[in-house]
Amino acid sequence: MKKLILVRHAKSDWPEETEDFDRPLADKGLEEAMHMSRFMKNNNVAIDYFVSSPAVRALNTCKIFNQSYNINITTNEKLYNPSESNFESVIYDLDDNVNSVAFFSHNNGISNFANSISEDIFHFPTCGVAGFEIDCNSWSEFDGAKKRLMFFYDPGKIK
């Protein structure tokens, strides 16, 4: 069994004359990310590896989560402005020693991808997190593997 966790970046700001890629997190986003990462760690959501979009708001969300997890982080351009096939491409590049991975990415791509692998209808709020159990031993088996939603956390609804 493998576990795939999808995290939409936390609430971002859009200061004047800032490119989309360089948008920082808003103060609310910093709080959301700290709250969600602690919630997940306290609820024993195990993660071996983080892969983030290199965009500032996604990577900063990932770095805040890593204050709770202290694991390896890598970035992948395919998670910025992603299509569903971008997510699959990143999945197929994963080492099979990684049993649980979290991707930090953006809407609409992250919502579309979650909906493409699940019967459940998702619209990710900022810093929303969905966890899936993938019935496979190798990430190369992802496409044909049975997928089951384990959890969906909305930062506005967790304590």
JSON list of C-alpha atoms in Angstrom, two decimals:
[
{"chain": "A", "resi": 1, "resn": "MET", "atom": "CA", "xyz": [0.00, 0.00, 0.00]},
{"chain": "A", "resi": 2, "resn": "LYS", "atom": "CA", "xyz": [1.13, 3.52, -0.85]},
{"chain": "A", "resi": 3, "resn": "LYS", "atom": "CA", "xyz": [-0.31, 6.79, 0.44]},
{"chain": "A", "resi": 4, "resn": "LEU", "atom": "CA", "xyz": [-0.72, 9.95, -1.61]},
{"chain": "A", "resi": 5, "resn": "ILE", "atom": "CA", "xyz": [-1.52, 13.19, 0.19]},
{"chain": "A", "resi": 6, "resn": "LEU", "atom": "CA", "xyz": [-2.55, 16.25, -1.79]},
{"chain": "A", "resi": 7, "resn": "VAL", "atom": "CA", "xyz": [-2.13, 19.68, -0.19]},
{"chain": "A", "resi": 8, "resn": "ARG", "atom": "CA", "xyz": [-3.33, 22.91, -1.78]},
{"chain": "A", "resi": 9, "resn": "HIS", "atom": "CA", "xyz": [-1.08, 25.82, -0.83]},
{"chain": "A", "resi": 10, "resn": "ALA", "atom": "CA", "xyz": [-2.25, 28.03, 2.04]},
{"chain": "A", "resi": 11, "resn": "LYS", "atom": "CA", "xyz": [-3.96, 31.40, 1.54]},
{"chain": "A", "resi": 12, "resn": "SER", "atom": "CA", "xyz": [-1.75, 33.67, -0.52]},
{"chain": "A", "resi": 13, "resn": "ASP", "atom": "CA", "xyz": [-1.40, 37.38, -0.96]},
{"chain": "A", "resi": 14, "resn": "TRP", "atom": "CA", "xyz": [-1.06, 39.19, -4.27]},
{"chain": "A", "resi": 15, "resn": "PRO", "atom": "CA", "xyz": [0.95, 42.36, -3.76]},
{"chain": "A", "resi": 16, "resn": "GLU", "atom": "CA", "xyz": [1.02, 44.85, -6.64]},
{"chain": "A", "resi": 17, "resn": "GLU", "atom": "CA", "xyz": [3.56, 44.12, -9.36]},
{"chain": "A", "resi": 18, "resn": "THR", "atom": "CA", "xyz": [4.10, 40.55, -8.14]},
{"chain": "A", "resi": 19, "resn": "GLU", "atom": "CA", "xyz": [4.15, 37.74, -10.68]},
{"chain": "A", "resi": 20, "resn": "ASP", "atom": "CA", "xyz": [1.85, 34.78, -9.98]},
{"chain": "A", "resi": 21, "resn": "PHE", "atom": "CA", "xyz": [4.84, 32.49, -9.35]},
{"chain": "A", "resi": 22, "resn": "ASP", "atom": "CA", "xyz": [6.26, 34.85, -6.69]},
{"chain": "A", "resi": 23, "resn": "ARG", "atom": "CA", "xyz": [3.09, 35.41, -4.66]},
{"chain": "A", "resi": 24, "resn": "PRO", "atom": "CA", "xyz": [3.77, 35.06, -0.91]},
{"chain": "A", "resi": 25, "resn": "LEU", "atom": "CA", "xyz": [1.54, 33.56, 1.75]},
{"chain": "A", "resi": 26, "resn": "ALA", "atom": "CA", "xyz": [-0.85, 35.92, 3.51]},
{"chain": "A", "resi": 27, "resn": "ASP", "atom": "CA", "xyz": [-0.76, 36.08, 7.31]},
{"chain": "A", "resi": 28, "resn": "LYS", "atom": "CA", "xyz": [-3.90, 33.91, 7.34]},
{"chain": "A", "resi": 29, "resn": "GLY", "atom": "CA", "xyz": [-2.07, 31.40, 5.12]},
{"chain": "A", "resi": 30, "resn": "LEU", "atom": "CA", "xyz": [0.85, 31.19, 7.52]},
{"chain": "A", "resi": 31, "resn": "GLU", "atom": "CA", "xyz": [-1.60, 30.42, 10.35]},
{"chain": "A", "resi": 32, "resn": "GLU", "atom": "CA", "xyz": [-3.53, 27.88, 8.22]},
{"chain": "A", "resi": 33, "resn": "ALA", "atom": "CA", "xyz": [-0.36, 26.01, 7.28]},
{"chain": "A", "resi": 34, "resn": "MET", "atom": "CA", "xyz": [0.95, 25.88, 10.87]},
{"chain": "A", "resi": 35, "resn": "HIS", "atom": "CA", "xyz": [-2.46, 24.74, 12.16]},
{"chain": "A", "resi": 36, "resn": "MET", "atom": "CA", "xyz": [-2.96, 22.07, 9.46]},
{"chain": "A", "resi": 37, "resn": "SER", "atom": "CA", "xyz": [0.57, 20.65, 9.73]},
{"chain": "A", "resi": 38, "resn": "ARG", "atom": "CA", "xyz": [0.29, 20.30, 13.52]},
{"chain": "A", "resi": 39, "resn": "PHE", "atom": "CA", "xyz": [-3.18, 18.78, 13.18]},
{"chain": "A", "resi": 40, "resn": "MET", "atom": "CA", "xyz": [-1.90, 16.17, 10.73]},
{"chain": "A", "resi": 41, "resn": "LYS", "atom": "CA", "xyz": [1.20, 15.35, 12.79]},
{"chain": "A", "resi": 42, "resn": "ASN", "atom": "CA", "xyz": [-0.90, 15.09, 16.00]},
{"chain": "A", "resi": 43, "resn": "ASN", "atom": "CA", "xyz": [-3.28, 12.72, 14.17]},
{"chain": "A", "resi": 44, "resn": "ASN", "atom": "CA", "xyz": [-0.39, 10.48, 13.13]},
{"chain": "A", "resi": 45, "resn": "VAL", "atom": "CA", "xyz": [-0.59, 11.17, 9.41]},
{"chain": "A", "resi": 46, "resn": "ALA", "atom": "CA", "xyz": [2.73, 9.64, 8.36]},
{"chain": "A", "resi": 47, "resn": "ILE", "atom": "CA", "xyz": [4.55, 11.23, 5.43]},
{"chain": "A", "resi": 48, "resn": "ASP", "atom": "CA", "xyz": [7.96, 10.10, 4.10]},
{"chain": "A", "resi": 49, "resn": "TYR", "atom": "CA", "xyz": [8.58, 12.72, 1.45]},
{"chain": "A", "resi": 50, "resn": "PHE", "atom": "CA", "xyz": [7.36, 16.15, 0.26]},
{"chain": "A", "resi": 51, "resn": "VAL", "atom": "CA", "xyz": [7.20, 17.26, -3.37]},
{"chain": "A", "resi": 52, "resn": "SER", "atom": "CA", "xyz": [6.24, 20.89, -3.92]},
{"chain": "A", "resi": 53, "resn": "SER", "atom": "CA", "xyz": [5.51, 23.22, -6.75]},
{"chain": "A", "resi": 54, "resn": "PRO", "atom": "CA", "xyz": [8.44, 25.66, -6.84]},
{"chain": "A", "resi": 55, "resn": "ALA", "atom": "CA", "xyz": [6.03, 28.63, -6.68]},
{"chain": "A", "resi": 56, "resn": "VAL", "atom": "CA", "xyz": [6.67, 30.70, -3.55]},
{"chain": "A", "resi": 57, "resn": "ARG", "atom": "CA", "xyz": [3.24, 30.15, -1.93]},
{"chain": "A", "resi": 58, "resn": "ALA", "atom": "CA", "xyz": [3.32, 26.36, -2.39]},
{"chain": "A", "resi": 59, "resn": "LEU", "atom": "CA", "xyz": [6.95, 25.95, -1.36]},
{"chain": "A", "resi": 60, "resn": "ASN", "atom": "CA", "xyz": [6.44, 28.11, 1.74]},
{"chain": "A", "resi": 61, "resn": "THR", "atom": "CA", "xyz": [3.39, 26.01, 2.69]},
{"chain": "A", "resi": 62, "resn": "CYS", "atom": "CA", "xyz": [5.58, 22.91, 2.29]},
{"chain": "A", "resi": 63, "resn": "LYS", "atom": "CA", "xyz": [8.36, 24.43, 4.42]},
{"chain": "A", "resi": 64, "resn": "ILE", "atom": "CA", "xyz": [5.87, 25.23, 7.20]},
{"chain": "A", "resi": 65, "resn": "PHE", "atom": "CA", "xyz": [4.61, 21.61, 7.13]},
{"chain": "A", "resi": 66, "resn": "ASN", "atom": "CA", "xyz": [8.22, 20.51, 7.32]},
{"chain": "A", "resi": 67, "resn": "GLN", "atom": "CA", "xyz": [8.63, 22.29, 10.65]},
{"chain": "A", "resi": 68, "resn": "SER", "atom": "CA", "xyz": [6.39, 19.49, 11.99]},
{"chain": "A", "resi": 69, "resn": "TYR", "atom": "CA", "xyz": [7.75, 16.64, 9.85]},
{"chain": "A", "resi": 70, "resn": "ASN", "atom": "CA", "xyz": [11.48, 17.32, 9.26]},
{"chain": "A", "resi": 71, "resn": "ILE", "atom": "CA", "xyz": [11.75, 15.19, 6.10]},
{"chain": "A", "resi": 72, "resn": "ASN", "atom": "CA", "xyz": [13.17, 15.60, 2.60]},
{"chain": "A", "resi": 73, "resn": "ILE", "atom": "CA", "xyz": [11.64, 18.21, 0.31]},
{"chain": "A", "resi": 74, "resn": "THR", "atom": "CA", "xyz": [12.03, 18.41, -3.42]},
{"chain": "A", "resi": 75, "resn": "THR", "atom": "CA", "xyz": [10.39, 20.71, -5.96]},
{"chain": "A", "resi": 76, "resn": "ASN", "atom": "CA", "xyz": [8.94, 19.77, -9.30]},
{"chain": "A", "resi": 77, "resn": "GLU", "atom": "CA", "xyz": [7.90, 22.30, -11.97]},
{"chain": "A", "resi": 78, "resn": "LYS", "atom": "CA", "xyz": [5.11, 19.94, -13.05]},
{"chain": "A", "resi": 79, "resn": "LEU", "atom": "CA", "xyz": [3.16, 20.79, -9.87]},
{"chain": "A", "resi": 80, "resn": "TYR", "atom": "CA", "xyz": [2.92, 24.48, -10.84]},
{"chain": "A", "resi": 81, "resn": "ASN", "atom": "CA", "xyz": [-0.18, 25.18, -12.95]},
{"chain": "A", "resi": 82, "resn": "PRO", "atom": "CA", "xyz": [-0.69, 21.41, -13.22]},
{"chain": "A", "resi": 83, "resn": "SER", "atom": "CA", "xyz": [-2.94, 19.19, -15.31]},
{"chain": "A", "resi": 84, "resn": "GLU", "atom": "CA", "xyz": [-4.01, 15.75, -14.07]},
{"chain": "A", "resi": 85, "resn": "SER", "atom": "CA", "xyz": [-1.29, 14.13, -16.19]},
{"chain": "A", "resi": 86, "resn": "ASN", "atom": "CA", "xyz": [1.33, 16.33, -14.50]},
{"chain": "A", "resi": 87, "resn": "PHE", "atom": "CA", "xyz": [0.47, 14.75, -11.14]},
{"chain": "A", "resi": 88, "resn": "GLU", "atom": "CA", "xyz": [0.70, 11.26, -12.63]},
{"chain": "A", "resi": 89, "resn": "SER", "atom": "CA", "xyz": [4.07, 12.07, -14.19]},
{"chain": "A", "resi": 90, "resn": "VAL", "atom": "CA", "xyz": [5.43, 13.13, -10.77]},
{"chain": "A", "resi": 91, "resn": "ILE", "atom": "CA", "xyz": [3.97, 9.97, -9.20]},
{"chain": "A", "resi": 92, "resn": "TYR", "atom": "CA", "xyz": [5.69, 7.72, -11.75]},
{"chain": "A", "resi": 93, "resn": "ASP", "atom": "CA", "xyz": [9.03, 9.40, -10.95]},
{"chain": "A", "resi": 94, "resn": "LEU", "atom": "CA", "xyz": [8.79, 8.52, -7.24]},
{"chain": "A", "resi": 95, "resn": "ASP", "atom": "CA", "xyz": [11.18, 6.00, -5.73]},
{"chain": "A", "resi": 96, "resn": "ASP", "atom": "CA", "xyz": [9.38, 2.87, -4.51]},
{"chain": "A", "resi": 97, "resn": "ASN", "atom": "CA", "xyz": [11.07, 3.25, -1.11]},
{"chain": "A", "resi": 98, "resn": "VAL", "atom": "CA", "xyz": [8.72, 6.21, -0.56]},
{"chain": "A", "resi": 99, "resn": "ASN", "atom": "CA", "xyz": [5.51, 4.79, 0.93]},
{"chain": "A", "resi": 100, "resn": "SER", "atom": "CA", "xyz": [3.75, 8.04, 1.75]},
{"chain": "A", "resi": 101, "resn": "VAL", "atom": "CA", "xyz": [4.19, 11.27, -0.20]},
{"chain": "A", "resi": 102, "resn": "ALA", "atom": "CA", "xyz": [2.63, 14.73, 0.02]},
{"chain": "A", "resi": 103, "resn": "PHE", "atom": "CA", "xyz": [2.31, 16.97, -3.05]},
{"chain": "A", "resi": 104, "resn": "PHE", "atom": "CA", "xyz": [1.96, 20.73, -2.52]},
{"chain": "A", "resi": 105, "resn": "SER", "atom": "CA", "xyz": [0.24, 22.28, -5.49]},
{"chain": "A", "resi": 106, "resn": "HIS", "atom": "CA", "xyz": [-2.46, 24.64, -6.82]},
{"chain": "A", "resi": 107, "resn": "ASN", "atom": "CA", "xyz": [-6.07, 24.81, -7.92]},
{"chain": "A", "resi": 108, "resn": "ASN", "atom": "CA", "xyz": [-7.70, 24.04, -10.28]},
{"chain": "A", "resi": 109, "resn": "GLY", "atom": "CA", "xyz": [-5.24, 21.26, -11.01]},
{"chain": "A", "resi": 110, "resn": "ILE", "atom": "CA", "xyz": [-5.20, 19.70, -7.54]},
{"chain": "A", "resi": 111, "resn": "SER", "atom": "CA", "xyz": [-9.02, 19.58, -7.32]},
{"chain": "A", "resi": 112, "resn": "ASN", "atom": "CA", "xyz": [-9.29, 18.18, -10.85]},
{"chain": "A", "resi": 113, "resn": "PHE", "atom": "CA", "xyz": [-6.69, 15.49, -10.12]},
{"chain": "A", "resi": 114, "resn": "ALA", "atom": "CA", "xyz": [-8.37, 14.48, -6.82]},
{"chain": "A", "resi": 115, "resn": "ASN", "atom": "CA", "xyz": [-11.69, 14.19, -8.64]},
{"chain": "A", "resi": 116, "resn": "SER", "atom": "CA", "xyz": [-10.09, 12.11, -11.39]},
{"chain": "A", "resi": 117, "resn": "ILE", "atom": "CA", "xyz": [-8.96, 9.45, -8.87]},
{"chain": "A", "resi": 118, "resn": "SER", "atom": "CA", "xyz": [-11.93, 9.49, -6.52]},
{"chain": "A", "resi": 119, "resn": "GLU", "atom": "CA", "xyz": [-15.71, 9.12, -6.51]},
{"chain": "A", "resi": 120, "resn": "ASP", "atom": "CA", "xyz": [-15.83, 11.98, -4.01]},
{"chain": "A", "resi": 121, "resn": "ILE", "atom": "CA", "xyz": [-16.30, 15.48, -5.37]},
{"chain": "A", "resi": 122, "resn": "PHE", "atom": "CA", "xyz": [-13.64, 17.90, -4.18]},
{"chain": "A", "resi": 123, "resn": "HIS", "atom": "CA", "xyz": [-13.02, 21.56, -4.31]},
{"chain": "A", "resi": 124, "resn": "PHE", "atom": "CA", "xyz": [-9.90, 22.21, -2.28]},
{"chain": "A", "resi": 125, "resn": "PRO", "atom": "CA", "xyz": [-9.99, 25.25, -0.03]},
{"chain": "A", "resi": 126, "resn": "THR", "atom": "CA", "xyz": [-6.62, 26.90, 0.58]},
{"chain": "A", "resi": 127, "resn": "CYS", "atom": "CA", "xyz": [-4.52, 24.53, 2.71]},
{"chain": "A", "resi": 128, "resn": "GLY", "atom": "CA", "xyz": [-7.08, 21.76, 2.17]},
{"chain": "A", "resi": 129, "resn": "VAL", "atom": "CA", "xyz": [-5.62, 18.25, 2.40]},
{"chain": "A", "resi": 130, "resn": "ALA", "atom": "CA", "xyz": [-6.83, 14.95, 0.93]},
{"chain": "A", "resi": 131, "resn": "GLY", "atom": "CA", "xyz": [-5.21, 11.61, 1.70]},
{"chain": "A", "resi": 132, "resn": "PHE", "atom": "CA", "xyz": [-5.58, 8.55, -0.52]},
{"chain": "A", "resi": 133, "resn": "GLU", "atom": "CA", "xyz": [-4.57, 4.95, -0.01]},
{"chain": "A", "resi": 134, "resn": "ILE", "atom": "CA", "xyz": [-3.27, 3.45, -3.25]},
{"chain": "A", "resi": 135, "resn": "ASP", "atom": "CA", "xyz": [-3.43, -0.35, -3.49]},
{"chain": "A", "resi": 136, "resn": "CYS", "atom": "CA", "xyz": [-0.01, -0.95, -5.07]},
{"chain": "A", "resi": 137, "resn": "ASN", "atom": "CA", "xyz": [3.55, -1.86, -4.14]},
{"chain": "A", "resi": 138, "resn": "SER", "atom": "CA", "xyz": [5.16, 0.28, -6.82]},
{"chain": "A", "resi": 139, "resn": "TRP", "atom": "CA", "xyz": [4.26, 3.81, -7.90]},
{"chain": "A", "resi": 140, "resn": "SER", "atom": "CA", "xyz": [4.50, 2.52, -11.47]},
{"chain": "A", "resi": 141, "resn": "GLU", "atom": "CA", "xyz": [1.22, 0.63, -10.79]},
{"chain": "A", "resi": 142, "resn": "PHE", "atom": "CA", "xyz": [-0.63, 3.85, -9.82]},
{"chain": "A", "resi": 143, "resn": "ASP", "atom": "CA", "xyz": [-2.91, 4.14, -12.86]},
{"chain": "A", "resi": 144, "resn": "GLY", "atom": "CA", "xyz": [-4.48, 0.70, -12.53]},
{"chain": "A", "resi": 145, "resn": "ALA", "atom": "CA", "xyz": [-4.45, 0.58, -8.72]},
{"chain": "A", "resi": 146, "resn": "LYS", "atom": "CA", "xyz": [-7.54, 0.83, -6.53]},
{"chain": "A", "resi": 147, "resn": "LYS", "atom": "CA", "xyz": [-7.63, 4.19, -4.75]},
{"chain": "A", "resi": 148, "resn": "ARG", "atom": "CA", "xyz": [-9.49, 4.96, -1.52]},
{"chain": "A", "resi": 149, "resn": "LEU", "atom": "CA", "xyz": [-10.03, 8.32, 0.15]},
{"chain": "A", "resi": 150, "resn": "MET", "atom": "CA", "xyz": [-8.76, 8.15, 3.73]},
{"chain": "A", "resi": 151, "resn": "PHE", "atom": "CA", "xyz": [-9.47, 11.75, 4.75]},
{"chain": "A", "resi": 152, "resn": "PHE", "atom": "CA", "xyz": [-10.25, 15.24, 3.54]},
{"chain": "A", "resi": 153, "resn": "TYR", "atom": "CA", "xyz": [-9.36, 18.11, 5.87]},
{"chain": "A", "resi": 154, "resn": "ASP", "atom": "CA", "xyz": [-10.60, 21.66, 5.43]},
{"chain": "A", "resi": 155, "resn": "PRO", "atom": "CA", "xyz": [-8.54, 24.04, 7.63]},
{"chain": "A", "resi": 156, "resn": "GLY", "atom": "CA", "xyz": [-11.69, 26.00, 8.52]},
{"chain": "A", "resi": 157, "resn": "LYS", "atom": "CA", "xyz": [-13.32, 22.86, 9.94]},
{"chain": "A", "resi": 158, "resn": "ILE", "atom": "CA", "xyz": [-10.58, 21.26, 12.04]},
{"chain": "A", "resi": 159, "resn": "LYS", "atom": "CA", "xyz": [-9.92, 21.96, 15.70]}
]
